[in-house]
Tab-separated table of N, CA and C in Angstrom:
chain	number	residue	atom	x	y	z
A	1	PHE	N	-4.223	-9.507	3.589
A	1	PHE	CA	-4.636	-10.695	2.872
A	1	PHE	C	-4.016	-10.735	1.482
A	2	SER	N	-4.009	-9.611	0.771
A	2	SER	CA	-3.448	-9.578	-0.585
A	2	SER	C	-1.987	-9.983	-0.586
A	3	THR	N	-1.247	-9.480	0.383
A	3	THR	CA	0.181	-9.794	0.458
A	3	THR	C	0.396	-11.284	0.694
A	4	HIS	N	-0.317	-11.858	1.666
A	4	HIS	CA	-0.136	-13.276	1.976
A	4	HIS	C	-0.478	-14.147	0.773
A	5	ARG	N	-1.543	-13.810	0.099
A	5	ARG	CA	-1.943	-14.596	-1.080
A	5	ARG	C	-0.921	-14.445	-2.199
A	6	ALA	N	-0.427	-13.239	-2.412
A	6	ALA	CA	0.571	-13.012	-3.456
A	6	ALA	C	1.843	-13.816	-3.173
A	7	VAL	N	2.305	-13.800	-1.934
A	7	VAL	CA	3.496	-14.565	-1.556
A	7	VAL	C	3.249	-16.057	-1.781
A	8	ASP	N	2.070	-16.546	-1.407
A	8	ASP	CA	1.734	-17.965	-1.636
A	8	ASP	C	1.786	-18.311	-3.117
A	9	ILE	N	1.241	-17.440	-3.960
A	9	ILE	CA	1.225	-17.693	-5.411
A	9	ILE	C	2.653	-17.739	-5.950
A	10	ILE	N	3.493	-16.809	-5.515
A	10	ILE	CA	4.896	-16.790	-5.959
A	10	ILE	C	5.594	-18.076	-5.544
A	11	GLU	N	5.409	-18.482	-4.293
A	11	GLU	CA	6.059	-19.698	-3.798
A	11	GLU	C	5.551	-20.941	-4.511
A	12	GLU	N	4.238	-21.004	-4.757
A	12	GLU	CA	3.669	-22.153	-5.478
A	12	GLU	C	4.215	-22.223	-6.898
A	13	HIS	N	4.273	-21.097	-7.564
A	13	HIS	CA	4.773	-21.058	-8.941
A	13	HIS	C	6.238	-21.477	-8.985
A	14	ALA	N	7.020	-21.011	-8.027
A	14	ALA	CA	8.442	-21.365	-7.985
A	14	ALA	C	8.633	-22.855	-7.696
A	15	SER	N	7.775	-23.436	-6.858
A	15	SER	CA	7.915	-24.849	-6.505
A	15	SER	C	7.575	-25.773	-7.673
A	16	GLU	N	6.815	-25.270	-8.627
A	16	GLU	CA	6.471	-26.074	-9.810
A	16	GLU	C	7.650	-26.194	-10.767
A	17	GLN	N	8.683	-25.393	-10.547
A	17	GLN	CA	9.882	-25.375	-11.389
A	17	GLN	C	9.516	-25.332	-12.864
A	18	ASP	N	8.602	-24.454	-13.148
A	18	ASP	CA	8.089	-24.290	-14.504
A	18	ASP	C	8.675	-22.997	-15.065
A	19	ASP	N	8.973	-22.991	-16.346
A	19	ASP	CA	9.511	-21.783	-16.966
A	19	ASP	C	8.416	-20.847	-17.461
A	20	ASP	N	7.159	-21.204	-17.220
A	20	ASP	CA	6.065	-20.337	-17.636
A	20	ASP	C	6.144	-19.009	-16.902
A	21	PRO	N	5.838	-17.922	-17.597
A	21	PRO	CA	5.857	-16.621	-16.926
A	21	PRO	C	4.737	-16.518	-15.893
A	22	LEU	N	4.933	-15.632	-14.976
A	22	LEU	CA	3.950	-15.391	-13.926
A	22	LEU	C	3.501	-13.942	-14.022
A	23	PHE	N	2.203	-13.740	-14.150
A	23	PHE	CA	1.623	-12.399	-14.086
A	23	PHE	C	0.864	-12.315	-12.777
A	24	LEU	N	1.200	-11.332	-11.978
A	24	LEU	CA	0.567	-11.167	-10.683
A	24	LEU	C	0.159	-9.709	-10.532
A	25	TYR	N	-1.138	-9.495	-10.349
A	25	TYR	CA	-1.690	-8.150	-10.186
A	25	TYR	C	-2.211	-8.027	-8.764
A	26	ILE	N	-1.683	-7.077	-8.030
A	26	ILE	CA	-2.125	-6.856	-6.653
A	26	ILE	C	-2.668	-5.444	-6.550
A	27	SER	N	-3.895	-5.338	-6.115
A	27	SER	CA	-4.534	-4.030	-5.979
A	27	SER	C	-4.848	-3.784	-4.510
A	28	TYR	N	-3.995	-3.033	-3.868
A	28	TYR	CA	-4.218	-2.698	-2.460
A	28	TYR	C	-5.290	-1.623	-2.342
A	29	ASN	N	-6.022	-1.655	-1.263
A	29	ASN	CA	-7.032	-0.638	-0.994
A	29	ASN	C	-6.396	0.659	-0.496
A	30	ALA	N	-5.314	0.547	0.243
A	30	ALA	CA	-4.649	1.740	0.767
A	30	ALA	C	-4.146	2.566	-0.402
A	31	PRO	N	-4.303	3.819	-0.389
A	31	PRO	CA	-4.728	4.713	0.679
A	31	PRO	C	-6.181	5.159	0.570
A	32	HIS	N	-7.065	4.306	0.171
A	32	HIS	CA	-8.466	4.694	-0.005
A	32	HIS	C	-9.313	4.328	1.204
A	33	ASP	N	-10.541	4.843	1.200
A	33	ASP	CA	-11.497	4.520	2.246
A	33	ASP	C	-11.762	3.023	2.245
A	34	PRO	N	-12.036	2.439	3.350
A	34	PRO	CA	-12.094	3.060	4.674
A	34	PRO	C	-10.692	3.280	5.234
A	35	TRP	N	-10.530	4.361	5.950
A	35	TRP	CA	-9.239	4.711	6.532
A	35	TRP	C	-9.049	3.868	7.776
A	36	GLN	N	-8.315	2.772	7.619
A	36	GLN	CA	-8.078	1.835	8.708
A	36	GLN	C	-6.676	1.275	8.593
A	37	ALA	N	-6.067	1.055	9.728
A	37	ALA	CA	-4.773	0.380	9.779
A	37	ALA	C	-4.653	-0.295	11.133
A	38	PRO	N	-3.998	-1.447	11.184
A	38	PRO	CA	-3.767	-2.084	12.481
A	38	PRO	C	-2.964	-1.158	13.398
A	39	PHE	N	-3.249	-1.236	14.694
A	39	PHE	CA	-2.592	-0.346	15.655
A	39	PHE	C	-1.072	-0.460	15.619
A	40	GLU	N	-0.553	-1.655	15.338
A	40	GLU	CA	0.915	-1.785	15.332
A	40	GLU	C	1.562	-0.925	14.255
A	41	TYR	N	0.833	-0.609	13.190
A	41	TYR	CA	1.375	0.282	12.161
A	41	TYR	C	1.139	1.743	12.514
A	42	ILE	N	-0.014	2.046	13.051
A	42	ILE	CA	-0.323	3.429	13.436
A	42	ILE	C	0.621	3.910	14.529
A	43	ASN	N	1.065	2.999	15.387
A	43	ASN	CA	1.914	3.372	16.513
A	43	ASN	C	3.400	3.223	16.235
A	44	LEU	N	3.798	3.040	14.997
A	44	LEU	CA	5.215	2.985	14.660
A	44	LEU	C	5.856	4.358	14.857
A	45	PRO	N	7.165	4.395	15.106
A	45	PRO	CA	7.844	5.684	15.307
A	45	PRO	C	7.638	6.674	14.151
A	46	GLN	N	7.509	6.161	12.923
A	46	GLN	CA	7.321	7.040	11.766
A	46	GLN	C	6.012	7.820	11.860
A	47	CYS	N	5.049	7.320	12.624
A	47	CYS	CA	3.723	7.930	12.695
A	47	CYS	C	3.472	8.659	14.008
A	48	GLU	N	4.396	8.582	14.952
A	48	GLU	CA	4.102	9.056	16.308
A	48	GLU	C	3.855	10.547	16.411
A	49	ARG	N	4.433	11.357	15.544
A	49	ARG	CA	4.246	12.808	15.664
A	49	ARG	C	2.960	13.297	14.987
A	50	LEU	N	2.231	12.398	14.366
A	50	LEU	CA	1.022	12.756	13.631
A	50	LEU	C	-0.216	12.518	14.485
A	51	ASN	N	-1.324	13.123	14.067
A	51	ASN	CA	-2.593	12.964	14.771
A	51	ASN	C	-3.706	12.653	13.779
A	52	GLY	N	-4.786	12.091	14.301
A	52	GLY	CA	-6.013	11.919	13.533
A	52	GLY	C	-5.826	11.149	12.248
A	53	ASN	N	-6.437	11.680	11.173
A	53	ASN	CA	-6.395	11.015	9.875
A	53	ASN	C	-4.977	10.842	9.348
A	54	ARG	N	-4.126	11.813	9.611
A	54	ARG	CA	-2.746	11.704	9.120
A	54	ARG	C	-2.027	10.529	9.778
A	55	LYS	N	-2.318	10.270	11.036
A	55	LYS	CA	-1.704	9.142	11.737
A	55	LYS	C	-2.227	7.824	11.155
A	56	ILE	N	-3.516	7.749	10.893
A	56	ILE	CA	-4.094	6.548	10.285
A	56	ILE	C	-3.508	6.344	8.893
A	57	TYR	N	-3.437	7.413	8.112
A	57	TYR	CA	-2.867	7.338	6.764
A	57	TYR	C	-1.422	6.839	6.825
A	58	CYS	N	-0.666	7.341	7.763
A	58	CYS	CA	0.715	6.907	7.936
A	58	CYS	C	0.768	5.410	8.216
A	59	GLY	N	-0.113	4.927	9.099
A	59	GLY	CA	-0.173	3.500	9.389
A	59	GLY	C	-0.534	2.685	8.159
A	60	MET	N	-1.454	3.199	7.353
A	60	MET	CA	-1.835	2.520	6.121
A	60	MET	C	-0.638	2.401	5.181
A	61	MET	N	0.130	3.475	5.067
A	61	MET	CA	1.289	3.467	4.179
A	61	MET	C	2.396	2.552	4.705
A	62	GLN	N	2.544	2.477	6.016
A	62	GLN	CA	3.533	1.573	6.601
A	62	GLN	C	3.163	0.119	6.306
A	63	ALA	N	1.881	-0.209	6.434
A	63	ALA	CA	1.419	-1.564	6.134
A	63	ALA	C	1.598	-1.882	4.651
A	64	LEU	N	1.285	-0.923	3.797
A	64	LEU	CA	1.465	-1.097	2.358
A	64	LEU	C	2.935	-1.327	2.028
A	65	ASP	N	3.808	-0.524	2.618
A	65	ASP	CA	5.247	-0.644	2.386
A	65	ASP	C	5.757	-2.023	2.810
A	66	GLU	N	5.300	-2.482	3.966
A	66	GLU	CA	5.712	-3.813	4.422
A	66	GLU	C	5.211	-4.899	3.474
A	67	GLY	N	3.978	-4.768	3.007
A	67	GLY	CA	3.423	-5.752	2.079
A	67	GLY	C	4.211	-5.827	0.786
A	68	ILE	N	4.548	-4.691	0.221
A	68	ILE	CA	5.332	-4.664	-1.014
A	68	ILE	C	6.720	-5.250	-0.760
A	69	GLY	N	7.279	-4.948	0.399
A	69	GLY	CA	8.568	-5.533	0.769
A	69	GLY	C	8.502	-7.049	0.871
A	70	ASN	N	7.426	-7.571	1.447
A	70	ASN	CA	7.273	-9.027	1.570
A	70	ASN	C	7.134	-9.689	0.198
A	71	ILE	N	6.422	-9.043	-0.702
A	71	ILE	CA	6.274	-9.587	-2.058
A	71	ILE	C	7.616	-9.542	-2.784
A	72	THR	N	8.327	-8.446	-2.654
A	72	THR	CA	9.645	-8.325	-3.271
A	72	THR	C	10.597	-9.386	-2.721
A	73	ASP	N	10.560	-9.611	-1.400
A	73	ASP	CA	11.392	-10.649	-0.785
A	73	ASP	C	11.043	-12.032	-1.331
A	74	ALA	N	9.749	-12.306	-1.527
A	74	ALA	CA	9.327	-13.600	-2.072
A	74	ALA	C	9.813	-13.773	-3.509
A	75	LEU	N	9.748	-12.706	-4.298
A	75	LEU	CA	10.262	-12.769	-5.671
A	75	LEU	C	11.759	-13.048	-5.680
A	76	LYS	N	12.476	-12.402	-4.779
A	76	LYS	CA	13.923	-12.603	-4.685
A	76	LYS	C	14.237	-14.037	-4.258
A	77	ALA	N	13.538	-14.540	-3.234
A	77	ALA	CA	13.772	-15.902	-2.743
A	77	ALA	C	13.466	-16.943	-3.813
A	78	ALA	N	12.494	-16.655	-4.671
A	78	ALA	CA	12.123	-17.588	-5.737
A	78	ALA	C	13.059	-17.482	-6.939
A	79	GLY	N	13.959	-16.503	-6.925
A	79	GLY	CA	14.877	-16.313	-8.045
A	79	GLY	C	14.268	-15.558	-9.206
A	80	TYR	N	13.162	-14.867	-8.957
A	80	TYR	CA	12.457	-14.151	-10.017
A	80	TYR	C	12.824	-12.678	-10.127
A	81	LEU	N	13.404	-12.118	-9.123
A	81	LEU	CA	13.530	-10.660	-9.057
A	81	LEU	C	14.365	-10.078	-10.200
A	82	ASP	N	15.387	-10.792	-10.641
A	82	ASP	CA	16.229	-10.275	-11.724
A	82	ASP	C	15.543	-10.302	-13.080
A	83	ASN	N	14.411	-10.988	-13.175
A	83	ASN	CA	13.689	-11.090	-14.432
A	83	ASN	C	12.226	-10.679	-14.233
A	84	THR	N	12.042	-9.639	-13.433
A	84	THR	CA	10.697	-9.203	-13.074
A	84	THR	C	10.543	-7.715	-13.319
A	85	LEU	N	9.411	-7.339	-13.809
A	85	LEU	CA	9.061	-5.940	-13.980
A	85	LEU	C	8.010	-5.596	-12.932
A	86	LEU	N	8.336	-4.686	-12.036
A	86	LEU	CA	7.383	-4.207	-11.034
A	86	LEU	C	6.856	-2.865	-11.491
A	87	VAL	N	5.554	-2.726	-11.527
A	87	VAL	CA	4.919	-1.481	-11.952
A	87	VAL	C	4.047	-0.988	-10.805
A	88	PHE	N	4.267	0.244	-10.392
A	88	PHE	CA	3.467	0.853	-9.339
A	88	PHE	C	2.613	1.945	-9.963
A	89	LEU	N	1.314	1.842	-9.747
A	89	LEU	CA	0.383	2.819	-10.292
A	89	LEU	C	-0.397	3.450	-9.154
A	90	SER	N	-0.827	4.660	-9.383
A	90	SER	CA	-1.640	5.361	-8.405
A	90	SER	C	-2.803	6.008	-9.136
A	91	ASP	N	-3.804	6.392	-8.357
A	91	ASP	CA	-4.919	7.084	-8.983
A	91	ASP	C	-4.646	8.591	-8.984
A	92	ASN	N	-5.669	9.373	-8.863
A	92	ASN	CA	-5.564	10.810	-9.074
A	92	ASN	C	-4.983	11.627	-7.932
A	93	GLY	N	-4.634	11.026	-6.851
A	93	GLY	CA	-4.068	11.793	-5.754
A	93	GLY	C	-4.986	11.839	-4.551
A	94	ALA	N	-4.591	12.639	-3.604
A	94	ALA	CA	-5.300	12.708	-2.318
A	94	ALA	C	-6.618	13.460	-2.442
A	95	ALA	N	-7.605	12.984	-1.708
A	95	ALA	CA	-8.856	13.724	-1.576
A	95	ALA	C	-8.650	14.765	-0.492
A	96	VAL	N	-8.847	15.987	-0.840
A	96	VAL	CA	-8.630	17.055	0.136
A	96	VAL	C	-9.900	17.877	0.247
A	97	ASN	N	-10.461	17.884	1.432
A	97	ASN	CA	-11.593	18.747	1.694
A	97	ASN	C	-11.463	19.272	3.110
A	98	ASP	N	-12.285	20.198	3.474
A	98	ASP	CA	-12.127	20.881	4.751
A	98	ASP	C	-12.318	19.983	5.955
A	99	ALA	N	-13.069	18.914	5.812
A	99	ALA	CA	-13.401	18.097	6.980
A	99	ALA	C	-12.668	16.767	7.027
A	100	GLY	N	-11.754	16.523	6.115
A	100	GLY	CA	-11.135	15.212	6.092
A	100	GLY	C	-12.117	14.202	5.525
A	101	LEU	N	-11.719	12.985	5.462
A	101	LEU	CA	-12.575	11.946	4.901
A	101	LEU	C	-13.338	11.231	5.996
A	102	PHE	N	-14.663	11.240	5.885
A	102	PHE	CA	-15.529	10.510	6.797
A	102	PHE	C	-15.173	10.751	8.255
A	103	SER	N	-14.885	11.964	8.586
A	103	SER	CA	-14.554	12.280	9.968
A	103	SER	C	-14.972	13.696	10.270
A	104	ASN	N	-14.840	14.078	11.506
A	104	ASN	CA	-15.142	15.450	11.900
A	104	ASN	C	-13.863	16.250	12.110
A	105	GLU	N	-12.756	15.784	11.580
A	105	GLU	CA	-11.494	16.497	11.731
A	105	GLU	C	-11.444	17.673	10.768
A	106	LYS	N	-10.751	18.718	11.179
A	106	LYS	CA	-10.664	19.914	10.350
A	106	LYS	C	-9.502	19.855	9.375
A	107	GLU	N	-8.538	19.020	9.644
A	107	GLU	CA	-7.367	18.934	8.786
A	107	GLU	C	-7.495	17.729	7.856
A	108	PRO	N	-7.374	17.939	6.540
A	108	PRO	CA	-7.465	16.805	5.625
A	108	PRO	C	-6.289	15.857	5.819
A	109	ALA	N	-6.486	14.602	5.482
A	109	ALA	CA	-5.438	13.605	5.668
A	109	ALA	C	-4.400	13.662	4.560
A	110	GLY	N	-4.761	14.153	3.388
A	110	GLY	CA	-3.845	14.119	2.265
A	110	GLY	C	-3.483	15.488	1.742
A	111	SER	N	-2.467	15.508	0.921
A	111	SER	CA	-2.017	16.731	0.271
A	111	SER	C	-1.605	16.397	-1.153
A	112	ASN	N	-1.940	17.263	-2.084
A	112	ASN	CA	-1.516	17.105	-3.478
A	112	ASN	C	-0.439	18.118	-3.832
A	113	TYR	N	0.252	18.620	-2.816
A	113	TYR	CA	1.297	19.619	-3.041
A	113	TYR	C	2.273	19.107	-4.067
A	114	PRO	N	2.703	19.877	-5.027
A	114	PRO	CA	2.516	21.306	-5.208
A	114	PRO	C	1.269	21.660	-6.016
A	115	LEU	N	0.451	20.663	-6.356
A	115	LEU	CA	-0.780	20.952	-7.078
A	115	LEU	C	-1.813	21.492	-6.108
A	116	ARG	N	-2.879	22.101	-6.646
A	116	ARG	CA	-3.925	22.670	-5.802
A	116	ARG	C	-5.244	22.000	-6.073
A	117	GLY	N	-6.129	22.092	-5.100
A	117	GLY	CA	-7.502	21.660	-5.309
A	117	GLY	C	-7.719	20.177	-5.098
A	118	LEU	N	-8.863	19.712	-5.555
A	118	LEU	CA	-9.261	18.316	-5.369
A	118	LEU	C	-8.708	17.446	-6.486
A	119	ALA	N	-8.556	16.182	-6.167
A	119	ALA	CA	-8.179	15.216	-7.178
A	119	ALA	C	-9.333	15.057	-8.163
A	120	ARG	N	-9.048	15.068	-9.427
A	120	ARG	CA	-10.094	14.948	-10.442
A	120	ARG	C	-9.732	13.875	-11.435
């Protein structure tokens, strides 16, 4: 939903042929709980060798990557990309515990390698 709305806003702003700047803030939920991704992303070749939470996480990242790509494509089509600053921010890193997140799996879905311990 965030991606579709962002693309709509970019296209609407471009159609107004206005020189006003555009500020667009998109906050994706991935890679946070709930750990969910559409099956078409979980079953992509990039995720096929993974299992459990790691496979879901991979699907989430594939969907996120596609969304960012669609927004970037919309900026380019609108003629904004050469005059745009894209900033990517992340929080404290992966939650790593013995049981994974909200599951009974023994392997955590994330890794903070080369750092150790929990995200703080």
